[in-house]
mmCIF file of N, CA and C in Angstrom:
data_model
loop_
_atom_site.group_PDB
_atom_site.id
_atom_site.type_symbol
_atom_site.label_atom_id
_atom_site.label_comp_id
_atom_site.label_asym_id
_atom_site.label_seq_id
_atom_site.Cartn_x
_atom_site.Cartn_y
_atom_site.Cartn_z
ATOM 1 N N MET A 1 -6.826 -6.193 39.351
ATOM 2 C CA MET A 1 -7.347 -5.417 38.241
ATOM 3 C C MET A 1 -6.225 -4.677 37.514
ATOM 4 N N ARG A 2 -5.305 -4.114 38.289
ATOM 5 C CA ARG A 2 -4.210 -3.364 37.698
ATOM 6 C C ARG A 2 -3.288 -4.289 36.907
ATOM 7 N N ILE A 3 -3.086 -5.508 37.392
ATOM 8 C CA ILE A 3 -2.241 -6.478 36.682
ATOM 9 C C ILE A 3 -2.903 -6.895 35.377
ATOM 10 N N HIS A 4 -4.219 -7.034 35.380
ATOM 11 C CA HIS A 4 -4.944 -7.417 34.163
ATOM 12 C C HIS A 4 -4.797 -6.341 33.087
ATOM 13 N N VAL A 5 -4.911 -5.074 33.463
ATOM 14 C CA VAL A 5 -4.765 -3.976 32.506
ATOM 15 C C VAL A 5 -3.331 -3.922 31.987
ATOM 16 N N SER A 6 -2.387 -4.135 32.866
ATOM 17 C CA SER A 6 -0.981 -4.118 32.465
ATOM 18 C C SER A 6 -0.683 -5.247 31.475
ATOM 19 N N ASN A 7 -1.221 -6.423 31.722
ATOM 20 C CA ASN A 7 -1.023 -7.554 30.806
ATOM 21 C C ASN A 7 -1.684 -7.288 29.451
ATOM 22 N N THR A 8 -2.845 -6.660 29.471
ATOM 23 C CA THR A 8 -3.538 -6.336 28.221
ATOM 24 C C THR A 8 -2.736 -5.333 27.397
ATOM 25 N N ILE A 9 -2.214 -4.309 28.040
ATOM 26 C CA ILE A 9 -1.414 -3.305 27.332
ATOM 27 C C ILE A 9 -0.139 -3.932 26.772
ATOM 28 N N THR A 10 0.492 -4.793 27.555
ATOM 29 C CA THR A 10 1.707 -5.467 27.087
ATOM 30 C C THR A 10 1.410 -6.331 25.869
ATOM 31 N N THR A 11 0.307 -7.057 25.921
ATOM 32 C CA THR A 11 -0.072 -7.910 24.787
ATOM 33 C C THR A 11 -0.367 -7.068 23.543
ATOM 34 N N LEU A 12 -1.071 -5.963 23.706
ATOM 35 C CA LEU A 12 -1.377 -5.097 22.563
ATOM 36 C C LEU A 12 -0.115 -4.487 21.960
ATOM 37 N N LEU A 13 0.835 -4.100 22.799
ATOM 38 C CA LEU A 13 2.095 -3.564 22.283
ATOM 39 C C LEU A 13 2.885 -4.627 21.527
ATOM 40 N N ARG A 14 2.881 -5.831 22.016
ATOM 41 C CA ARG A 14 3.570 -6.917 21.304
ATOM 42 C C ARG A 14 2.909 -7.210 19.965
ATOM 43 N N MET A 15 1.576 -7.213 19.952
ATOM 44 C CA MET A 15 0.866 -7.455 18.689
ATOM 45 C C MET A 15 1.139 -6.346 17.685
ATOM 46 N N THR A 16 1.168 -5.095 18.155
ATOM 47 C CA THR A 16 1.444 -3.966 17.272
ATOM 48 C C THR A 16 2.853 -4.049 16.702
ATOM 49 N N ALA A 17 3.811 -4.416 17.540
ATOM 50 C CA ALA A 17 5.186 -4.547 17.069
ATOM 51 C C ALA A 17 5.310 -5.663 16.034
ATOM 52 N N LEU A 18 4.653 -6.786 16.278
ATOM 53 C CA LEU A 18 4.712 -7.909 15.340
ATOM 54 C C LEU A 18 4.095 -7.538 13.999
ATOM 55 N N VAL A 19 2.950 -6.891 14.038
ATOM 56 C CA VAL A 19 2.278 -6.499 12.788
ATOM 57 C C VAL A 19 3.122 -5.485 12.022
ATOM 58 N N SER A 20 3.730 -4.533 12.724
ATOM 59 C CA SER A 20 4.542 -3.535 12.023
ATOM 60 C C SER A 20 5.786 -4.162 11.408
ATOM 61 N N PHE A 21 6.367 -5.155 12.061
ATOM 62 C CA PHE A 21 7.535 -5.821 11.487
ATOM 63 C C PHE A 21 7.163 -6.694 10.286
ATOM 64 N N LEU A 22 5.955 -7.224 10.274
ATOM 65 C CA LEU A 22 5.541 -8.070 9.158
ATOM 66 C C LEU A 22 4.992 -7.256 7.984
ATOM 67 N N VAL A 23 4.223 -6.225 8.264
ATOM 68 C CA VAL A 23 3.565 -5.453 7.212
ATOM 69 C C VAL A 23 4.444 -4.316 6.707
ATOM 70 N N GLY A 24 5.311 -3.795 7.537
ATOM 71 C CA GLY A 24 6.154 -2.664 7.167
ATOM 72 C C GLY A 24 6.983 -2.874 5.917
ATOM 73 N N PRO A 25 7.738 -3.969 5.808
ATOM 74 C CA PRO A 25 8.523 -4.181 4.590
ATOM 75 C C PRO A 25 7.672 -4.340 3.334
ATOM 76 N N VAL A 26 6.510 -4.950 3.461
ATOM 77 C CA VAL A 26 5.628 -5.108 2.303
ATOM 78 C C VAL A 26 5.122 -3.738 1.845
ATOM 79 N N GLY A 27 4.754 -2.900 2.792
ATOM 80 C CA GLY A 27 4.310 -1.550 2.446
ATOM 81 C C GLY A 27 5.413 -0.720 1.828
ATOM 82 N N ALA A 28 6.630 -0.854 2.350
ATOM 83 C CA ALA A 28 7.758 -0.114 1.789
ATOM 84 C C ALA A 28 8.066 -0.569 0.371
ATOM 85 N N TYR A 29 7.975 -1.858 0.124
ATOM 86 C CA TYR A 29 8.219 -2.381 -1.224
ATOM 87 C C TYR A 29 7.136 -1.883 -2.193
ATOM 88 N N ALA A 30 5.886 -1.906 -1.767
ATOM 89 C CA ALA A 30 4.803 -1.431 -2.637
ATOM 90 C C ALA A 30 4.955 0.058 -2.928
ATOM 91 N N TYR A 31 5.354 0.826 -1.925
ATOM 92 C CA TYR A 31 5.559 2.262 -2.129
ATOM 93 C C TYR A 31 6.711 2.518 -3.100
ATOM 94 N N ALA A 32 7.769 1.735 -2.990
ATOM 95 C CA ALA A 32 8.914 1.908 -3.886
ATOM 96 C C ALA A 32 8.549 1.534 -5.321
ATOM 97 N N GLN A 33 7.742 0.505 -5.498
ATOM 98 C CA GLN A 33 7.352 0.088 -6.839
ATOM 99 C C GLN A 33 6.383 1.081 -7.474
ATOM 100 N N ALA A 34 5.543 1.718 -6.678
ATOM 101 C CA ALA A 34 4.581 2.678 -7.217
ATOM 102 C C ALA A 34 5.282 3.942 -7.694
ATOM 103 N N GLY A 35 6.436 4.276 -7.152
ATOM 104 C CA GLY A 35 7.136 5.484 -7.541
ATOM 105 C C GLY A 35 7.881 5.361 -8.853
ATOM 106 N N ASP A 36 8.068 4.154 -9.358
ATOM 107 C CA ASP A 36 8.838 3.957 -10.581
ATOM 108 C C ASP A 36 8.050 4.300 -11.841
ATOM 109 N N LYS A 37 6.754 4.335 -11.762
ATOM 110 C CA LYS A 37 5.935 4.585 -12.945
ATOM 111 C C LYS A 37 5.937 6.068 -13.273
ATOM 112 N N SER A 38 6.190 6.366 -14.525
ATOM 113 C CA SER A 38 6.165 7.758 -14.952
ATOM 114 C C SER A 38 4.726 8.161 -15.259
ATOM 115 N N PRO A 39 4.386 9.418 -15.071
ATOM 116 C CA PRO A 39 3.027 9.856 -15.377
ATOM 117 C C PRO A 39 2.784 9.853 -16.879
ATOM 118 N N GLY A 40 1.570 9.626 -17.252
ATOM 119 C CA GLY A 40 1.219 9.606 -18.666
ATOM 120 C C GLY A 40 0.561 8.303 -19.056
ATOM 121 N N LEU A 41 0.232 8.202 -20.315
ATOM 122 C CA LEU A 41 -0.455 7.022 -20.803
ATOM 123 C C LEU A 41 0.543 5.963 -21.248
ATOM 124 N N SER A 42 0.198 4.735 -20.994
ATOM 125 C CA SER A 42 1.031 3.632 -21.462
ATOM 126 C C SER A 42 0.164 2.387 -21.563
ATOM 127 N N GLY A 43 0.564 1.479 -22.401
ATOM 128 C CA GLY A 43 -0.130 0.201 -22.518
ATOM 129 C C GLY A 43 -1.501 0.331 -23.137
ATOM 130 N N ALA A 44 -2.468 -0.360 -22.541
ATOM 131 C CA ALA A 44 -3.823 -0.411 -23.092
ATOM 132 C C ALA A 44 -4.494 0.957 -23.041
ATOM 133 N N GLY A 45 -4.198 1.752 -22.032
ATOM 134 C CA GLY A 45 -4.788 3.084 -21.948
ATOM 135 C C GLY A 45 -4.353 3.966 -23.101
ATOM 136 N N TYR A 46 -3.099 3.849 -23.490
ATOM 137 C CA TYR A 46 -2.597 4.643 -24.606
ATOM 138 C C TYR A 46 -3.235 4.200 -25.923
ATOM 139 N N VAL A 47 -3.381 2.902 -26.106
ATOM 140 C CA VAL A 47 -3.998 2.387 -27.331
ATOM 141 C C VAL A 47 -5.441 2.857 -27.426
ATOM 142 N N LEU A 48 -6.167 2.808 -26.318
ATOM 143 C CA LEU A 48 -7.547 3.278 -26.324
ATOM 144 C C LEU A 48 -7.611 4.769 -26.630
ATOM 145 N N TYR A 49 -6.737 5.543 -26.045
ATOM 146 C CA TYR A 49 -6.708 6.989 -26.284
ATOM 147 C C TYR A 49 -6.444 7.302 -27.752
ATOM 148 N N VAL A 50 -5.473 6.649 -28.355
ATOM 149 C CA VAL A 50 -5.135 6.906 -29.765
ATOM 150 C C VAL A 50 -6.275 6.480 -30.663
ATOM 151 N N SER A 51 -6.891 5.337 -30.374
ATOM 152 C CA SER A 51 -8.001 4.883 -31.228
ATOM 153 C C SER A 51 -9.192 5.819 -31.126
ATOM 154 N N LEU A 52 -9.470 6.348 -29.949
ATOM 155 C CA LEU A 52 -10.554 7.321 -29.823
ATOM 156 C C LEU A 52 -10.240 8.610 -30.547
ATOM 157 N N GLN A 53 -8.987 9.036 -30.516
ATOM 158 C CA GLN A 53 -8.597 10.252 -31.214
ATOM 159 C C GLN A 53 -8.739 10.068 -32.723
ATOM 160 N N ARG A 54 -8.370 8.919 -33.224
ATOM 161 C CA ARG A 54 -8.462 8.679 -34.676
ATOM 162 C C ARG A 54 -9.904 8.597 -35.134
ATOM 163 N N ASN A 55 -10.781 8.016 -34.289
ATOM 164 C CA ASN A 55 -12.186 7.896 -34.676
ATOM 165 C C ASN A 55 -12.909 9.227 -34.644
ATOM 166 N N SER A 56 -12.434 10.170 -33.858
ATOM 167 C CA SER A 56 -13.120 11.465 -33.765
ATOM 168 C C SER A 56 -12.778 12.379 -34.944
ATOM 169 N N GLN A 57 -11.737 12.084 -35.710
ATOM 170 C CA GLN A 57 -11.334 12.938 -36.824
ATOM 171 C C GLN A 57 -12.006 12.586 -38.106
#
């Protein structure tokens, strides 16, 4: 019984390590790309905002 629990824990630790090595770089890249955007309106949101402002006047 003790060997079975030990094997299960070892397998779970290996799976966790594998997932962190595979998903970690993707998450870091996504986090780095999300930080590059400046706050404020841009693109289609800005066009919609300006058109709504012009129609209200």
